[in-house]
XYZ file of N, CA and C in Angstrom:
825
model
N -267.300 -218.562 69.111
C -267.456 -218.646 67.654
C -266.079 -218.562 66.998
N -265.683 -219.626 66.301
C -264.392 -219.618 65.639
C -264.434 -218.744 64.394
N -263.289 -218.155 64.076
C -263.205 -217.329 62.869
C -263.489 -218.154 61.631
N -263.076 -219.431 61.652
C -263.287 -220.293 60.489
C -264.774 -220.525 60.228
N -265.538 -220.736 61.302
C -266.979 -220.959 61.148
C -267.661 -219.717 60.612
N -267.283 -218.574 61.175
C -267.876 -217.325 60.713
C -267.496 -217.061 59.250
N -266.258 -217.341 58.903
C -265.818 -217.140 57.517
C -266.560 -218.061 56.563
N -266.823 -219.299 57.013
C -267.541 -220.247 56.165
C -268.957 -219.745 55.885
N -269.626 -219.251 56.918
C -270.970 -218.711 56.724
C -270.923 -217.488 55.808
N -269.936 -216.637 56.022
C -269.786 -215.464 55.165
C -269.557 -215.843 53.709
N -268.815 -216.916 53.502
C -268.545 -217.367 52.133
C -269.825 -217.865 51.464
N -270.661 -218.582 52.232
C -271.931 -219.060 51.681
C -272.802 -217.875 51.277
N -272.914 -216.885 52.160
C -273.739 -215.711 51.867
C -273.186 -214.932 50.679
N -271.875 -214.806 50.620
C -271.252 -214.088 49.518
C -271.451 -214.789 48.190
N -271.434 -216.123 48.223
C -271.634 -216.897 46.989
C -273.065 -216.744 46.471
N -274.025 -216.659 47.390
C -275.419 -216.474 46.970
C -275.592 -215.101 46.329
N -274.901 -214.102 46.896
C -274.955 -212.753 46.329
C -276.138 -211.971 46.857
N -276.588 -210.929 46.172
C -277.755 -210.174 46.643
C -278.905 -211.128 46.937
N -279.483 -211.013 48.124
C -280.463 -211.997 48.570
C -281.531 -211.353 49.439
N -282.561 -212.140 49.744
C -283.633 -211.724 50.644
C -283.656 -212.682 51.823
N -283.621 -212.133 53.027
C -283.637 -212.941 54.247
C -285.044 -212.923 54.831
N -285.623 -214.099 55.045
C -286.915 -214.200 55.737
C -286.637 -214.054 57.233
N -287.096 -212.954 57.825
C -286.765 -212.624 59.218
C -288.026 -212.718 60.067
N -288.070 -213.713 60.948
C -289.249 -213.910 61.788
C -289.199 -213.070 63.061
N -287.983 -212.761 63.520
C -287.822 -212.040 64.773
C -287.209 -212.871 65.874
N -286.883 -214.148 65.581
C -286.207 -215.002 66.542
C -284.694 -214.915 66.383
N -283.978 -215.622 67.240
C -282.521 -215.528 67.258
C -281.917 -216.000 65.938
N -282.455 -217.050 65.335
C -281.861 -217.603 64.112
C -281.909 -216.600 62.964
N -283.107 -216.089 62.680
C -283.246 -215.212 61.516
C -282.651 -213.832 61.757
N -282.737 -213.322 62.975
C -282.133 -212.016 63.264
C -280.616 -212.074 63.117
N -280.033 -213.167 63.587
C -278.576 -213.305 63.492
C -278.151 -213.477 62.037
N -278.919 -214.249 61.270
C -278.602 -214.421 59.853
C -278.712 -213.083 59.127
N -279.745 -212.312 59.461
C -279.915 -211.004 58.835
C -278.733 -210.096 59.153
N -278.296 -210.098 60.416
C -277.156 -209.263 60.813
C -275.896 -209.666 60.056
N -275.681 -210.972 59.914
C -274.502 -211.455 59.204
C -274.591 -211.114 57.713
N -275.762 -211.288 57.131
C -275.936 -210.974 55.713
C -275.690 -209.494 55.454
N -276.153 -208.658 56.375
C -275.952 -207.213 56.216
C -274.460 -206.868 56.261
N -273.731 -207.544 57.144
C -272.291 -207.268 57.248
C -271.538 -207.751 56.010
N -271.965 -208.866 55.457
C -271.260 -209.432 54.311
C -271.627 -208.706 53.017
N -272.913 -208.404 52.844
C -273.408 -207.899 51.560
C -273.808 -206.426 51.585
N -273.921 -205.852 52.786
C -274.293 -204.444 52.875
C -275.784 -204.215 52.683
N -276.188 -202.971 52.833
C -277.608 -202.616 52.738
C -278.191 -202.943 51.366
N -277.422 -202.719 50.325
C -277.937 -202.971 48.981
C -278.002 -204.458 48.657
N -277.151 -205.238 49.294
C -277.080 -206.660 48.953
C -277.969 -207.560 49.781
N -278.442 -207.068 50.931
C -279.255 -207.896 51.819
C -280.582 -207.208 52.101
N -281.651 -207.769 51.578
C -283.001 -207.276 51.832
C -283.639 -208.161 52.894
N -284.107 -207.555 53.994
C -284.783 -208.317 55.035
C -286.296 -208.203 54.830
N -286.979 -209.343 54.895
C -288.428 -209.352 54.728
C -289.056 -210.016 55.951
N -289.921 -209.263 56.606
C -290.613 -209.771 57.801
C -292.104 -209.824 57.521
N -292.722 -210.960 57.840
C -294.161 -211.117 57.640
C -294.893 -210.883 58.950
N -295.682 -209.815 59.023
C -296.535 -209.566 60.179
C -297.776 -210.439 60.049
N -298.222 -211.010 61.159
C -299.317 -211.972 61.109
C -299.879 -212.165 62.504
N -301.152 -212.593 62.633
C -301.679 -212.951 63.952
C -300.883 -214.066 64.623
N -300.137 -214.843 63.829
C -299.342 -215.939 64.377
C -297.976 -215.480 64.883
N -297.642 -214.210 64.651
C -296.349 -213.669 65.072
C -296.580 -212.663 66.191
N -296.021 -212.894 67.392
C -296.204 -211.927 68.476
C -295.741 -210.532 68.080
N -296.460 -209.530 68.549
C -296.121 -208.159 68.207
C -294.714 -207.774 68.585
N -294.213 -208.329 69.705
C -292.859 -207.968 70.125
C -291.806 -208.484 69.148
N -292.121 -209.570 68.415
C -291.177 -210.066 67.410
C -291.064 -209.069 66.262
N -292.202 -208.538 65.825
C -292.188 -207.517 64.782
C -291.457 -206.272 65.249
N -291.708 -205.870 66.483
C -291.028 -204.701 67.036
C -289.523 -204.933 67.119
N -289.127 -206.157 67.454
C -287.699 -206.486 67.558
C -287.022 -206.361 66.190
N -287.696 -206.826 65.146
C -287.139 -206.729 63.796
C -286.997 -205.267 63.386
N -288.037 -204.484 63.626
C -287.985 -203.064 63.265
C -286.881 -202.340 64.023
N -286.746 -202.649 65.310
C -285.733 -201.982 66.127
C -284.329 -202.314 65.650
N -284.095 -203.586 65.322
C -282.765 -203.981 64.852
C -282.478 -203.386 63.481
N -283.503 -203.303 62.639
C -283.329 -202.691 61.314
C -282.964 -201.216 61.455
N -283.630 -200.518 62.367
C -283.321 -199.096 62.597
C -281.918 -198.924 63.164
N -281.571 -199.809 64.105
C -280.263 -199.691 64.768
C -279.117 -199.975 63.806
N -279.307 -200.943 62.938
C -278.218 -201.408 62.082
C -278.294 -200.894 60.646
N -279.372 -200.197 60.304
C -279.485 -199.661 58.950
C -279.836 -200.683 57.897
N -280.601 -201.715 58.283
C -281.004 -202.723 57.316
C -281.991 -202.156 56.297
N -282.033 -202.788 55.147
C -283.105 -202.596 54.189
C -284.201 -203.591 54.570
N -285.367 -203.084 54.981
C -286.414 -203.944 55.541
C -287.744 -203.719 54.832
N -288.413 -204.825 54.510
C -289.786 -204.793 54.025
C -290.649 -205.588 54.993
N -291.714 -204.986 55.495
C -292.681 -205.694 56.333
C -293.906 -205.966 55.478
N -294.284 -207.239 55.385
C -295.364 -207.653 54.488
C -296.418 -208.443 55.261
N -297.554 -208.644 54.633
C -298.581 -209.558 55.125
C -298.480 -210.827 54.291
N -298.139 -211.932 54.938
C -297.948 -213.173 54.172
C -299.253 -213.724 53.624
N -300.374 -213.429 54.282
C -301.665 -213.841 53.759
C -302.069 -215.263 54.056
N -301.416 -215.920 55.018
C -301.758 -217.317 55.276
C -303.170 -217.491 55.837
N -303.714 -216.425 56.458
C -305.050 -216.554 57.044
C -306.152 -216.518 55.989
N -305.792 -216.249 54.754
C -306.745 -216.358 53.650
C -306.689 -217.739 52.995
N -305.813 -218.597 53.503
C -305.614 -219.931 52.937
C -306.388 -220.953 53.776
N -307.453 -221.545 53.229
C -308.235 -222.514 54.014
C -307.439 -223.741 54.423
N -306.422 -224.097 53.651
C -305.585 -225.246 54.028
C -304.821 -224.957 55.311
N -304.305 -223.757 55.427
C -303.594 -223.353 56.645
C -304.552 -223.293 57.827
N -305.712 -222.638 57.624
C -306.656 -222.440 58.718
C -307.195 -223.761 59.258
N -307.270 -224.798 58.392
C -307.775 -226.106 58.817
C -306.813 -226.805 59.777
N -305.557 -226.356 59.806
C -304.550 -226.873 60.730
C -304.301 -228.379 60.595
N -303.963 -228.829 59.379
C -303.556 -230.229 59.212
C -302.162 -230.440 59.800
N -301.714 -231.662 59.807
C -300.412 -231.941 60.412
C -299.283 -231.234 59.669
N -299.488 -230.937 58.393
C -298.469 -230.222 57.616
C -298.826 -228.741 57.446
N -299.499 -228.181 58.444
C -299.890 -226.763 58.393
C -298.722 -225.858 58.037
N -297.547 -226.156 58.552
C -296.378 -225.307 58.323
C -296.025 -225.235 56.831
N -296.342 -226.283 56.086
C -296.103 -226.248 54.640
C -296.894 -225.116 53.998
N -298.152 -224.991 54.371
C -299.004 -223.945 53.793
C -298.595 -222.564 54.291
N -298.172 -222.487 55.552
C -297.678 -221.213 56.090
C -296.479 -220.728 55.294
N -295.496 -221.601 55.133
C -294.273 -221.204 54.432
C -294.509 -221.006 52.940
N -295.448 -221.752 52.366
C -295.779 -221.541 50.958
C -296.298 -220.123 50.749
N -297.175 -219.675 51.647
C -297.678 -218.301 51.562
C -296.571 -217.289 51.804
N -295.702 -217.566 52.789
C -294.605 -216.645 53.096
C -293.669 -216.487 51.906
N -293.189 -217.604 51.378
C -292.217 -217.516 50.291
C -292.865 -216.975 49.011
N -294.137 -217.293 48.814
C -294.830 -216.726 47.663
C -294.937 -215.213 47.762
N -295.172 -214.709 48.979
C -295.250 -213.266 49.185
C -293.893 -212.606 48.979
N -292.843 -213.228 49.527
C -291.502 -212.668 49.334
C -291.154 -212.643 47.845
N -291.499 -213.719 47.138
C -291.210 -213.761 45.708
C -291.958 -212.660 44.953
N -293.108 -212.231 45.471
C -293.879 -211.179 44.798
C -293.264 -209.795 44.974
N -292.367 -209.649 45.965
C -291.751 -208.335 46.173
C -290.290 -208.282 45.743
N -289.692 -209.429 45.458
C -288.304 -209.445 44.997
C -288.020 -210.740 44.246
N -287.128 -210.658 43.267
C -286.722 -211.870 42.554
C -285.378 -212.385 43.051
N -284.909 -211.837 44.157
C -283.632 -212.302 44.714
C -283.769 -213.711 45.295
N -282.651 -214.454 45.351
C -282.670 -215.738 46.056
C -283.076 -215.515 47.513
N -283.872 -216.435 48.057
C -284.324 -216.327 49.439
C -283.514 -217.248 50.338
N -283.273 -216.780 51.566
C -282.559 -217.597 52.550
C -283.356 -217.621 53.843
N -283.230 -218.718 54.585
C -283.931 -218.879 55.859
C -282.927 -219.128 56.976
N -283.415 -219.052 58.211
C -282.564 -219.265 59.380
C -282.577 -220.691 59.898
N -283.002 -221.648 59.093
C -282.978 -223.045 59.522
C -281.542 -223.469 59.814
N -281.361 -224.229 60.899
C -280.023 -224.712 61.238
C -280.034 -226.238 61.366
N -278.881 -226.829 61.669
C -278.766 -228.285 61.690
C -279.731 -228.945 62.665
N -280.029 -228.282 63.789
C -280.937 -228.875 64.770
C -282.339 -229.056 64.199
N -282.713 -228.231 63.237
C -284.046 -228.326 62.647
C -284.219 -229.582 61.805
N -283.108 -230.165 61.362
C -283.194 -231.339 60.499
C -283.622 -232.584 61.259
N -283.548 -232.538 62.586
C -283.932 -233.693 63.385
C -285.389 -233.675 63.796
N -286.174 -232.696 63.332
C -287.585 -232.576 63.691
C -288.441 -232.616 62.429
N -289.736 -232.836 62.619
C -290.665 -232.811 61.495
C -290.890 -231.356 61.106
N -290.415 -230.970 59.943
C -290.481 -229.592 59.490
C -291.043 -229.524 58.071
N -292.374 -229.589 57.923
C -292.943 -229.517 56.570
C -292.652 -228.190 55.877
N -292.305 -227.158 56.655
C -291.940 -225.887 56.045
C -290.712 -226.007 55.165
N -289.858 -226.984 55.465
C -288.672 -227.188 54.632
C -289.058 -227.703 53.245
N -290.199 -228.415 53.159
C -290.672 -228.860 51.847
C -291.092 -227.660 51.004
N -291.767 -226.698 51.642
C -292.155 -225.477 50.925
C -290.918 -224.705 50.491
N -289.918 -224.655 51.360
C -288.678 -223.955 51.021
C -288.024 -224.582 49.801
N -288.049 -225.902 49.739
C -287.441 -226.604 48.602
C -288.164 -226.234 47.313
N -289.485 -226.113 47.358
C -290.249 -225.771 46.160
C -289.917 -224.372 45.646
N -289.525 -223.483 46.562
C -289.206 -222.109 46.169
C -287.696 -221.876 46.032
N -286.920 -222.933 46.149
C -285.477 -222.795 45.998
C -284.820 -222.014 47.119
N -285.435 -222.006 48.292
C -284.874 -221.280 49.434
C -283.623 -221.998 49.927
N -282.598 -221.230 50.207
C -281.358 -221.811 50.731
C -281.254 -221.571 52.236
N -280.477 -222.442 52.879
C -280.332 -222.394 54.336
C -278.843 -222.263 54.676
N -278.339 -221.034 54.713
C -276.894 -220.831 54.898
C -276.317 -221.482 56.152
N -277.079 -221.490 57.257
C -276.553 -222.134 58.465
C -276.288 -223.611 58.226
N -277.218 -224.282 57.573
C -277.052 -225.710 57.311
C -275.871 -225.939 56.372
N -275.756 -225.105 55.350
C -274.645 -225.246 54.412
C -273.295 -225.014 55.080
N -273.281 -224.152 56.117
C -272.031 -223.835 56.803
C -271.819 -224.677 58.065
N -272.756 -225.600 58.344
C -272.590 -226.506 59.480
C -272.911 -225.905 60.836
N -273.878 -224.994 60.906
C -274.240 -224.339 62.164
C -275.432 -225.029 62.830
N -275.278 -225.356 64.121
C -276.431 -225.767 64.915
C -276.887 -224.568 65.756
N -277.874 -224.775 66.636
C -278.439 -223.662 67.407
C -277.383 -223.020 68.307
N -276.537 -223.836 68.917
C -275.507 -223.286 69.799
C -274.555 -222.386 69.021
N -274.221 -222.780 67.803
C -273.330 -221.968 66.978
C -274.005 -220.659 66.575
N -275.318 -220.710 66.336
C -276.048 -219.482 65.990
C -276.009 -218.517 67.169
N -276.234 -219.016 68.370
C -276.203 -218.147 69.556
C -274.801 -217.565 69.761
N -273.789 -218.370 69.517
C -272.414 -217.874 69.645
C -272.147 -216.778 68.621
N -272.658 -216.955 67.407
C -272.489 -215.937 66.374
C -273.214 -214.646 66.761
N -274.404 -214.774 67.344
C -275.149 -213.583 67.783
C -274.336 -212.788 68.798
N -273.692 -213.497 69.717
C -272.841 -212.800 70.698
C -271.647 -212.166 70.002
N -271.068 -212.887 69.053
C -269.896 -212.393 68.335
C -270.224 -211.137 67.525
N -271.459 -211.065 67.038
C -271.879 -209.916 66.242
C -272.371 -208.749 67.105
N -272.377 -208.952 68.408
C -272.797 -207.877 69.306
C -274.287 -207.640 69.326
N -275.077 -208.715 69.191
C -276.525 -208.551 69.148
C -277.178 -208.538 70.525
N -276.367 -208.552 71.567
C -276.889 -208.382 72.917
C -277.859 -209.471 73.321
N -279.058 -209.055 73.798
C -280.033 -209.993 74.343
C -280.569 -210.958 73.293
N -280.404 -210.649 72.029
C -280.893 -211.544 70.980
C -280.292 -212.942 71.142
N -279.045 -213.022 71.559
C -278.374 -214.320 71.669
C -279.025 -215.227 72.711
N -279.750 -214.647 73.670
C -280.384 -215.432 74.728
C -281.887 -215.594 74.555
N -282.414 -215.190 73.414
C -283.849 -215.355 73.185
C -284.226 -216.833 73.237
N -285.251 -217.196 74.015
C -285.721 -218.580 73.991
C -286.281 -218.922 72.614
N -286.276 -220.186 72.277
C -286.892 -220.619 71.025
C -288.357 -220.199 71.021
N -288.836 -219.689 69.900
C -290.210 -219.170 69.846
C -290.841 -219.423 68.481
N -291.271 -220.660 68.214
C -291.973 -220.920 66.964
C -293.291 -220.159 66.928
N -293.910 -220.094 65.766
C -295.123 -219.280 65.610
C -296.229 -219.765 66.537
N -297.135 -218.861 66.862
C -298.195 -219.162 67.818
C -299.101 -220.298 67.353
N -299.242 -220.466 66.059
C -300.101 -221.543 65.546
C -299.571 -222.924 65.913
N -298.277 -223.019 66.201
C -297.694 -224.310 66.555
C -298.195 -224.821 67.901
N -298.892 -223.978 68.653
C -299.429 -224.390 69.954
C -300.800 -225.052 69.836
N -301.411 -224.979 68.667
C -302.781 -225.461 68.494
C -302.761 -226.892 67.974
N -303.424 -227.780 68.675
C -303.407 -229.191 68.304
C -303.935 -229.403 66.886
N -303.282 -230.291 66.187
C -303.670 -230.632 64.828
C -305.172 -230.888 64.736
N -305.799 -230.249 63.750
C -307.220 -230.450 63.514
C -308.113 -229.393 64.123
N -307.608 -228.616 65.084
C -308.366 -227.505 65.646
C -308.098 -226.279 64.778
N -309.148 -225.662 64.276
C -309.023 -224.569 63.330
C -308.219 -223.404 63.919
N -307.359 -222.822 63.099
C -306.553 -221.678 63.515
C -307.395 -220.411 63.416
N -307.581 -219.744 64.544
C -308.336 -218.499 64.596
C -307.465 -217.413 65.217
N -307.522 -216.191 64.696
C -306.736 -215.103 65.285
C -307.013 -214.913 66.778
N -308.283 -215.092 67.192
C -308.639 -214.921 68.603
C -307.958 -215.975 69.475
N -307.833 -217.186 68.941
C -307.145 -218.249 69.675
C -305.670 -217.909 69.863
N -305.037 -217.398 68.813
C -303.620 -217.057 68.893
C -303.391 -215.884 69.850
N -304.311 -214.924 69.854
C -304.194 -213.803 70.791
C -304.306 -214.306 72.231
N -305.192 -215.262 72.468
C -305.332 -215.870 73.793
C -304.042 -216.582 74.194
N -303.488 -217.366 73.297
C -302.239 -218.078 73.580
C -301.137 -217.097 73.976
N -301.031 -216.018 73.230
C -299.990 -215.040 73.527
C -300.216 -214.391 74.888
N -301.469 -214.075 75.224
C -301.759 -213.484 76.533
C -301.369 -214.445 77.653
N -301.688 -215.717 77.475
C -301.365 -216.707 78.505
C -299.851 -216.832 78.678
N -299.129 -216.930 77.587
C -297.677 -217.087 77.684
C -297.026 -215.844 78.280
N -297.563 -214.674 77.976
C -297.053 -213.438 78.577
C -297.330 -213.427 80.072
N -298.533 -213.850 80.455
C -298.922 -213.898 81.859
C -298.035 -214.859 82.646
N -297.836 -216.050 82.124
C -297.010 -217.043 82.817
C -295.558 -216.592 82.852
N -295.076 -216.019 81.756
C -293.705 -215.525 81.729
C -293.475 -214.455 82.774
N -294.455 -213.554 82.959
C -294.332 -212.510 83.970
C -294.310 -213.110 85.373
N -295.084 -214.170 85.592
C -295.109 -214.818 86.901
C -293.779 -215.492 87.219
N -293.069 -215.926 86.181
C -291.774 -216.586 86.379
C -290.653 -215.591 86.610
N -290.910 -214.307 86.330
C -289.894 -213.284 86.564
C -289.217 -212.851 85.283
N -288.573 -211.711 85.360
C -287.902 -211.141 84.199
C -286.545 -211.796 83.988
N -285.917 -211.427 82.896
C -284.609 -211.982 82.578
C -284.694 -212.979 81.444
N -283.794 -212.849 80.495
C -283.788 -213.719 79.328
C -283.046 -215.006 79.650
N -283.629 -216.133 79.310
C -282.989 -217.428 79.545
C -283.303 -218.324 78.359
N -282.294 -218.674 77.556
C -282.555 -219.499 76.373
C -283.098 -220.881 76.704
N -282.967 -221.307 77.975
C -283.468 -222.626 78.364
C -284.941 -222.592 78.737
N -285.497 -221.397 78.888
C -286.892 -221.296 79.307
C -287.826 -221.688 78.165
N -288.855 -222.439 78.509
C -289.896 -222.798 77.547
C -291.245 -222.559 78.207
N -292.055 -221.733 77.597
C -293.421 -221.472 78.051
C -294.330 -221.640 76.846
N -295.161 -222.681 76.860
C -296.050 -222.947 75.746
C -297.469 -223.134 76.253
N -298.389 -222.372 75.716
C -299.806 -222.572 75.984
C -300.362 -223.427 74.865
N -300.676 -224.676 75.172
C -301.193 -225.598 74.166
C -302.722 -225.599 74.202
N -303.318 -225.420 73.048
C -304.771 -225.551 72.912
C -305.047 -226.930 72.335
N -305.641 -227.791 73.155
C -305.905 -229.169 72.759
C -307.396 -229.472 72.853
N -307.782 -230.540 72.213
C -309.183 -230.964 72.285
C -309.582 -231.263 73.725
N -308.612 -231.680 74.537
C -308.881 -232.025 75.933
C -308.779 -230.824 76.865
N -308.479 -229.642 76.341
C -308.390 -228.456 77.176
C -307.079 -227.711 77.008
N -306.874 -226.723 77.865
C -305.684 -225.878 77.805
C -304.589 -226.473 78.683
N -303.399 -226.611 78.113
C -302.245 -227.118 78.856
C -301.114 -226.094 78.746
N -300.544 -225.738 79.889
C -299.371 -224.871 79.903
C -298.153 -225.754 80.122
N -297.281 -225.804 79.138
C -296.070 -226.612 79.237
C -294.887 -225.720 79.598
N -294.072 -226.193 80.538
C -292.936 -225.419 81.022
C -291.684 -226.285 81.087
N -290.526 -225.641 80.931
C -289.262 -226.344 81.124
C -289.168 -226.786 82.583
N -288.334 -227.772 82.907
C -288.297 -228.325 84.270
C -288.059 -227.279 85.361
N -287.151 -226.343 85.137
C -286.857 -225.345 86.159
C -288.070 -224.453 86.423
N -288.729 -224.010 85.365
C -289.901 -223.147 85.525
C -291.049 -223.900 86.180
N -291.235 -225.157 85.789
C -292.311 -225.959 86.360
C -292.101 -226.154 87.857
N -290.854 -226.350 88.259
C -290.536 -226.542 89.673
C -290.762 -225.267 90.479
N -290.522 -224.112 89.858
C -290.661 -222.840 90.564
C -292.105 -222.487 90.875
N -293.046 -223.022 90.108
C -294.463 -222.727 90.340
C -295.065 -223.796 91.253
N -295.275 -223.443 92.520
C -295.884 -224.405 93.431
C -297.386 -224.502 93.158
N -298.056 -225.366 93.909
C -299.477 -225.610 93.672
C -300.295 -224.336 93.803
N -299.950 -223.493 94.773
C -300.685 -222.250 94.970
C -300.533 -221.312 93.787
N -299.298 -221.171 93.290
C -299.050 -220.288 92.150
C -299.754 -220.812 90.904
N -299.776 -222.124 90.743
C -300.453 -222.703 89.579
C -301.961 -222.447 89.648
N -302.524 -222.558 90.846
C -303.965 -222.333 90.998
C -304.328 -220.891 90.658
N -303.505 -219.950 91.100
C -303.751 -218.541 90.804
C -303.669 -218.295 89.302
N -302.629 -218.833 88.681
C -302.472 -218.659 87.234
C -303.611 -219.318 86.467
N -304.017 -220.498 86.900
C -305.105 -221.195 86.214
C -306.382 -220.373 86.257
N -306.647 -219.730 87.395
C -307.841 -218.892 87.511
C -307.748 -217.689 86.583
N -306.584 -217.094 86.510
C -306.414 -215.930 85.634
C -306.512 -216.326 84.169
N -305.966 -217.492 83.840
C -306.065 -217.983 82.461
C -307.515 -218.278 82.115
N -308.244 -218.876 83.057
C -309.649 -219.164 82.825
C -310.464 -217.914 82.541
N -310.078 -216.805 83.177
C -310.782 -215.540 82.954
C -310.529 -214.991 81.557
N -309.428 -215.421 80.928
C -309.083 -214.978 79.571
C -309.679 -215.884 78.496
N -310.227 -217.005 78.914
C -310.653 -218.064 78.005
C -311.702 -217.566 77.009
N -311.384 -217.563 75.712
C -312.366 -217.106 74.719
C -313.396 -218.183 74.401
N -314.533 -217.746 73.927
C -315.575 -218.690 73.539
C -315.093 -219.549 72.383
N -315.540 -220.783 72.380
C -315.220 -221.673 71.270
C -314.056 -222.610 71.521
N -313.269 -222.345 72.577
C -312.156 -223.240 72.884
C -312.621 -224.328 73.856
N -311.933 -225.474 73.884
C -312.311 -226.548 74.807
C -312.374 -226.034 76.242
N -313.464 -226.329 76.940
C -313.674 -225.841 78.299
C -313.330 -226.952 79.281
N -312.139 -226.836 79.872
C -311.666 -227.834 80.833
C -310.652 -227.147 81.743
N -310.387 -227.713 82.930
C -309.411 -227.092 83.829
C -308.040 -226.948 83.162
N -307.377 -225.841 83.445
C -306.024 -225.609 82.921
C -305.049 -226.523 83.640
N -304.204 -227.183 82.875
C -303.197 -228.067 83.472
C -301.795 -227.567 83.161
N -300.850 -227.855 84.066
C -299.442 -227.506 83.890
C -298.658 -228.800 83.754
N -297.853 -228.889 82.677
C -297.127 -230.110 82.392
C -295.729 -229.801 81.867
N -294.827 -230.797 81.845
C -293.483 -230.587 81.289
C -293.541 -230.291 79.792
N -292.653 -229.446 79.349
C -292.583 -229.075 77.938
C -292.108 -230.237 77.086
N -292.807 -230.436 75.960
C -292.406 -231.444 74.974
C -292.463 -230.809 73.591
N -291.366 -230.863 72.879
C -291.320 -230.297 71.526
C -292.344 -230.964 70.625
N -293.121 -230.130 69.937
C -294.068 -230.652 68.960
C -295.261 -231.376 69.530
N -295.566 -231.198 70.805
C -296.646 -231.991 71.401
C -298.026 -231.573 70.898
N -298.146 -230.436 70.235
C -299.442 -230.046 69.658
C -299.839 -230.972 68.506
N -298.897 -231.778 68.014
C -299.214 -232.719 66.943
C -299.847 -234.003 67.471
N -299.922 -234.151 68.790
C -300.483 -235.376 69.380
C -301.986 -235.271 69.402
N -302.606 -235.399 68.255
C -304.049 -235.220 68.113
C -304.827 -236.152 69.026
N -305.721 -235.528 69.809
C -306.599 -236.302 70.669
C -305.957 -236.791 71.944
N -304.664 -236.491 72.156
C -303.997 -236.963 73.369
C -304.491 -236.174 74.562
N -304.739 -236.847 75.653
C -305.151 -236.174 76.879
C -303.997 -235.958 77.811
N -302.797 -236.369 77.397
C -301.638 -236.248 78.277
C -300.859 -234.978 77.974
């Protein structure tokens, strides 16, 4: 991480002034929160975390732990997206409704400018949440300062955030559910159990290249893995995991054999695809 890049990000945060950081618990938002706290101090940087069935419990615990360790000013809120029928219906722009509820909730607890952890890499993907951010005037300091994901990870190391810098990408659990399948808390709990189970089978250790996604599709349950993880699970290991996943299968989800496939970003949007 160059001093110039870090200074540029600090200048953006300083120009915004007292602000509220939307902190999900992933590497992007945790690192932004840490930087905002260093630039603006406890009084100038308010961290807001939304607890939700779509957010794994360990993400909430990670935010609380970092807030305690670093002395952040933290508010944990309920964003309320599960009371929104548009969100629960899971249209292709579900993230718009999720972020609309999130930013609306943050606005109800503070009138400070809001900032998110979106970075340059996010601009190359379909991100309807950015439309919601635009409606609420949310700023994206990483984008303004020219940071991509690699630069964010470098900044996390530079700030001494330890294992946070190696956290794998972890979008919300609802992103695993194929468009058009209703979002249910029980479904998200199942997804999290499956991903925890598969992650444990792959072994401990943080690896930012690892991808473990349990996709709930109309054609059945698919576990998507990065190439290295997929190669490590032979046919026998996959059969054992599939049986264990089947035992966790909640009522109401598509009943079909569990399949293991290569990870593809955003593949839950492939409505009706059997691949």
